[in-house]
Coordinates of C-alpha atoms in Angstrom, one line a residue:
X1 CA 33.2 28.6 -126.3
X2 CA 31.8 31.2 -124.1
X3 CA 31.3 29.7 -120.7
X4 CA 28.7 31.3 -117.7
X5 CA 30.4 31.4 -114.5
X6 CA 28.9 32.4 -110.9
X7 CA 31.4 34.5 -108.7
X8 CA 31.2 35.5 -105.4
X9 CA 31.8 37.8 -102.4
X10 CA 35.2 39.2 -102.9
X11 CA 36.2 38.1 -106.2
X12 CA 33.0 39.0 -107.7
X13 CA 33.4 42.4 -106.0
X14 CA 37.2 42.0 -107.8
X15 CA 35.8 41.0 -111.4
X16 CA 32.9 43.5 -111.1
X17 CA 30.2 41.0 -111.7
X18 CA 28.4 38.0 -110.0
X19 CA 27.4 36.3 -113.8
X20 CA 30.3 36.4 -115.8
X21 CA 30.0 35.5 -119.0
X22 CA 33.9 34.3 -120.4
X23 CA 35.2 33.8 -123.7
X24 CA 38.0 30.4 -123.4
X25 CA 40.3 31.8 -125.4
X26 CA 42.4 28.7 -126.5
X27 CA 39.9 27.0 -128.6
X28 CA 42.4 24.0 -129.5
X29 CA 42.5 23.2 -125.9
X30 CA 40.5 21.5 -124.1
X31 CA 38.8 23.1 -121.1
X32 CA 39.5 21.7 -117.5
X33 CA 39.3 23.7 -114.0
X34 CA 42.4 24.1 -113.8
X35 CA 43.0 26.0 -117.3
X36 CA 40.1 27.9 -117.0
X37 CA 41.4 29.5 -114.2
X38 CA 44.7 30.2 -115.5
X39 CA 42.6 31.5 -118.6
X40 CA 40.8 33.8 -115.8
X41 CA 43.9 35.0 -114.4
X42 CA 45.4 36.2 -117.6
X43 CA 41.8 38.0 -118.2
X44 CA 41.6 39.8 -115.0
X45 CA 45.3 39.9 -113.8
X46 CA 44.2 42.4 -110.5
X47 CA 41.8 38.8 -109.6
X48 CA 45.4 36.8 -110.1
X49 CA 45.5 35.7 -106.1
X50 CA 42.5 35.9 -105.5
X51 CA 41.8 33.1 -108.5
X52 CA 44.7 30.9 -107.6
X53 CA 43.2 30.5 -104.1
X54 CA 39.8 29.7 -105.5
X55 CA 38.7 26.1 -106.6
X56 CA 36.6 25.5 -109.5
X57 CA 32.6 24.2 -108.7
X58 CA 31.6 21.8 -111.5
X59 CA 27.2 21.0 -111.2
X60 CA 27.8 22.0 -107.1
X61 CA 31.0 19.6 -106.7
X62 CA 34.4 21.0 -106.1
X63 CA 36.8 20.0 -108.8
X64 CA 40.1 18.9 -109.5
X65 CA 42.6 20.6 -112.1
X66 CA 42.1 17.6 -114.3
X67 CA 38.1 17.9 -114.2
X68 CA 36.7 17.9 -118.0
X69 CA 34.7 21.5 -118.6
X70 CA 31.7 21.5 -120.6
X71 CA 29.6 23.6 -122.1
X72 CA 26.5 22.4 -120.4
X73 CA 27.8 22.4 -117.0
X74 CA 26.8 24.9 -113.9
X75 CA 30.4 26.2 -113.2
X76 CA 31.0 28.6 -110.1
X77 CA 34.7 29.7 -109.0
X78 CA 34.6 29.5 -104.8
X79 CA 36.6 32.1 -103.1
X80 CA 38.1 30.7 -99.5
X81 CA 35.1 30.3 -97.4
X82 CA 34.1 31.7 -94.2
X83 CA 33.5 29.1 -92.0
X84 CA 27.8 32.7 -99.8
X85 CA 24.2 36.0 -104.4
X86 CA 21.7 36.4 -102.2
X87 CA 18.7 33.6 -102.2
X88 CA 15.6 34.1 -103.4
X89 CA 12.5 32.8 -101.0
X90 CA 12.7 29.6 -103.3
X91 CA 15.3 28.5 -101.8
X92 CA 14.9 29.2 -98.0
X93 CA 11.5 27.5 -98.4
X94 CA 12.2 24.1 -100.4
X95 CA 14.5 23.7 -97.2
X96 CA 12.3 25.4 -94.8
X97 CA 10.4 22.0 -93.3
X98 CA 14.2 20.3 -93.6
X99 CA 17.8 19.4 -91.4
X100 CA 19.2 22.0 -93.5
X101 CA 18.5 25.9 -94.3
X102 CA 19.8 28.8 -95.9
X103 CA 17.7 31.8 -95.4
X104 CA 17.3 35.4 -94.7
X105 CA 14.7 35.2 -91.7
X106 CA 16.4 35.1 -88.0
X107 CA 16.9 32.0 -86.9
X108 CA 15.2 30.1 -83.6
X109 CA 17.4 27.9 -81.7
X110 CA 14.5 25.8 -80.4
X111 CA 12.9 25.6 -83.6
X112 CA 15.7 24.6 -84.6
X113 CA 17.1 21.8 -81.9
X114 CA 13.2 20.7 -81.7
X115 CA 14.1 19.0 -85.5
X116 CA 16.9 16.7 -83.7
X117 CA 15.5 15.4 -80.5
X118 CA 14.5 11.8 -80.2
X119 CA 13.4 9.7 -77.5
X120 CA 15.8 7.3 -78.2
X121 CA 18.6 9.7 -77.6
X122 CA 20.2 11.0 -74.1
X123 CA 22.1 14.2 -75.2
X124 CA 21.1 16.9 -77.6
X125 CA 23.9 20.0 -78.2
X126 CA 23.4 23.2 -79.6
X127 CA 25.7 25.4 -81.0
X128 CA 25.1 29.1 -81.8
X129 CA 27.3 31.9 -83.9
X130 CA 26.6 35.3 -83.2
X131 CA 28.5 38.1 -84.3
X132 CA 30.9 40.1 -82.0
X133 CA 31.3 43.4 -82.0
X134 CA 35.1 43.6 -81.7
X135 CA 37.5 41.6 -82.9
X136 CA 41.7 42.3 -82.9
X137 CA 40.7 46.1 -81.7
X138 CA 38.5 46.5 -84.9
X139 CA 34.6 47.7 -84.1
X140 CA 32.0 45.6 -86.4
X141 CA 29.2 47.3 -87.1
X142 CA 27.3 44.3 -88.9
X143 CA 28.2 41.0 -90.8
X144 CA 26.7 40.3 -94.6
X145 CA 26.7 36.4 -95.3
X146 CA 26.4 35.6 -99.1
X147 CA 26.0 31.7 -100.4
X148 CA 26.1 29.7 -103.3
X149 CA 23.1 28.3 -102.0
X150 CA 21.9 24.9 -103.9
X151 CA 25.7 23.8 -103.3
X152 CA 25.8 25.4 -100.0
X153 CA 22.6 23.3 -99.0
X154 CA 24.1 20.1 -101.2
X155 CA 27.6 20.8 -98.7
X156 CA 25.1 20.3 -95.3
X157 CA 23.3 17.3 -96.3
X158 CA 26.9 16.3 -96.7
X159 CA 28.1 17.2 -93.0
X160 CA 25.2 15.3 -92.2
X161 CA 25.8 12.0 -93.7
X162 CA 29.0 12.1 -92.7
X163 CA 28.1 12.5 -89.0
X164 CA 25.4 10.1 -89.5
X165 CA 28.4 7.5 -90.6
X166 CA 31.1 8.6 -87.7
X167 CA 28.2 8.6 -85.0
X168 CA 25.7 5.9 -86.3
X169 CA 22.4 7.3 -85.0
X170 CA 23.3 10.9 -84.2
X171 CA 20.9 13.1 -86.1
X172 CA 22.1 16.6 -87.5
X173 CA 20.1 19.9 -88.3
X174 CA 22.6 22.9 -89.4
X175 CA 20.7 26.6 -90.7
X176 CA 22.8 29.3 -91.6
X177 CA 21.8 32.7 -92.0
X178 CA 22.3 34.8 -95.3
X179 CA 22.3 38.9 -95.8
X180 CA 22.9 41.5 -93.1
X181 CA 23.8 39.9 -89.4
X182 CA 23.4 42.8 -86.3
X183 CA 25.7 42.6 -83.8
X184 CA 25.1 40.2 -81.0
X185 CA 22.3 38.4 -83.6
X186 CA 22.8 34.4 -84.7
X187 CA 24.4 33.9 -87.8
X188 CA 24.4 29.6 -87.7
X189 CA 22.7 27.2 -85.1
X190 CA 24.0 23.5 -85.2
X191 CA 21.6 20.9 -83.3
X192 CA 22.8 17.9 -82.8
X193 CA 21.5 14.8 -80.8
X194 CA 22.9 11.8 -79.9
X195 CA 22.4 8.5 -77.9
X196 CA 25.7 9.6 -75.4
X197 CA 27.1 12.9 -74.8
X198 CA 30.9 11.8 -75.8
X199 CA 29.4 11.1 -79.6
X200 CA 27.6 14.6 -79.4
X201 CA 30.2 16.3 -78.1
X202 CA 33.0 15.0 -81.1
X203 CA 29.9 15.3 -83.6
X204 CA 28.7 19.2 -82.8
X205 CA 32.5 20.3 -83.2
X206 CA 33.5 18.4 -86.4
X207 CA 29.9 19.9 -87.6
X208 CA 31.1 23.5 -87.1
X209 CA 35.0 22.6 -88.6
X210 CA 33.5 20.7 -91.6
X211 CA 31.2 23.5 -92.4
X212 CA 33.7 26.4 -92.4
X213 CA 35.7 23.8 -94.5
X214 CA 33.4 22.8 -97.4
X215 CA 30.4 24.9 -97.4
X216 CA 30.2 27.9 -100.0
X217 CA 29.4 30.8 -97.3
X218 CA 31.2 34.2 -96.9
X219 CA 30.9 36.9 -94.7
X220 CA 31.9 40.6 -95.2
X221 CA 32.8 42.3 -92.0
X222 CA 31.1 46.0 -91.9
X223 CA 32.9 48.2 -89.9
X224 CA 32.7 52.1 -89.7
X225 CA 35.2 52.9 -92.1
X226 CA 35.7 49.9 -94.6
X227 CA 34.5 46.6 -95.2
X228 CA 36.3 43.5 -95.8
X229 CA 35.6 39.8 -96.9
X230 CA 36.8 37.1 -94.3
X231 CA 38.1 33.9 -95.7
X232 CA 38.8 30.8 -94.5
X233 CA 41.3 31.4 -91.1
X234 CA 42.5 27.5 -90.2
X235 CA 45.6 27.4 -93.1
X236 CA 45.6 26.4 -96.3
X237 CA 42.2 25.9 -97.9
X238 CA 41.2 22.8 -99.5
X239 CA 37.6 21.7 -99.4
X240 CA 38.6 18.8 -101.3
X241 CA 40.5 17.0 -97.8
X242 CA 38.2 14.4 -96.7
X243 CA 36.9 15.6 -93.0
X244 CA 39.1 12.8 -91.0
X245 CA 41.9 15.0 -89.5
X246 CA 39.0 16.9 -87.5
X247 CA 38.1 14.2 -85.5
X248 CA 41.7 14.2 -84.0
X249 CA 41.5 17.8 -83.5
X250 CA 44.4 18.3 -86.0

């Protein structure tokens, strides 16, 4: 059974493709995530790390070891994220009149909070990512952000509705930016708007924490000798947790 998989930022720079195309080579067996990626790492053993610390995306949905594999299904193996293939316009402009983007063009932060205020609501909270030049002594010379975007997108609504629950009545809008990032230029902007400032407060940072946490973005640091993917930098990665330890701060 050959089965397509999407790859992306550094394994897919590890594996040498973005589309790979793999042969299961244990046709008795049946196919989960988690033996399809121990079929992986046997296939590309200079990948083996890499793989282990990667989960399995079955139709957009992370999945556990146990998860049936079939050969209809939109697979993807998700590196740790940053916080992700480039997007075509499609994308960017299904989402464009939307809470929640993914897209090329610079972002506006008014635009952008202008999609959460209400009359009903006394606080409204922005937060904005920019990139830094320096970071631990090392000069960046310019991020690049790459998605898995219909999951990335499918990942925001989810921040979203989660908010929504925690904070009944707090409205969310969250665009990320894709491709090259300039130094000092806004990568994300998270708007959020609330009837009281505590519930905005608590809602914009679990926003930001959930996103780095679940969301299929990566960003590759440029600098003037090398590059390097970032991955996830808050311990071990597992966007399967449900969100509830970051409202304790935990």
């Amino acid at each position: 059974m050959n089965i397509q998989i999407a790859l992306f930022a550094g394994l897919a720079d590890r594996i040498g493709t973005s589309t790979l195309s793999f042969a299961y080579p244990y046709p008795e067996r049946p196919i989960t995530a988690a033996s399809l990626k121990e079929a992986l790492a046997e296939a590309y053993p200079s990948a083996v790390a890499l793989i282990s610390a990667s989960f399995v995306a079955v139709n957009q949905e992370y999945a556990a070891g146990d998860t049936p594999i079939h050969a209809e299904d939109e697979i993807a193996l998700i590196p740790p994220v940053s916080g992700g293939e480039s997007s075509s316009g499609d994308a960017s402009d299904a989402a464009e009149d939307q809470l929640y983007n993914i897209t090329e063009e610079p972002l506006s932060v008014e635009e952008i909070t202008a999609k959460v205020i209400s009359p009903d609501h006394g606080a409204v909270l922005t937060f904005t990512g920019t990139t830094r030049e320096w970071t631990q002594g090392q000069r960046t010379v310019h991020l690049e952000y790459e998605a898995y975007v219909p999951m990335a997108l499918a990942k925001l609504r989810q921040i979203g509705d989660e908010i929504a629950e925690r904070w009944p009545g707090t409205r969310c809008a969250i665009s990320h930016r894709i491709g090259r990032v300039d130094i000092a230029e806004i990568s994300v902007v998270i708007a959020v708007s609330a009837p009281h400032r505590a519930g905005c407060y608590d809602a914009s940072r679990y926003a930001i924490e959930r996103l780095k946490q679940i969301v299929p973005i990566w960003k590759k640091e440029i600098w003037e000798d090398g590059s390097e993917w970032k991955g996830h930098g808050l311990g071990p990665w597992d966007p399967r947790v449900p969100g509830e330890h970051l409202l304790s701060g935990d």
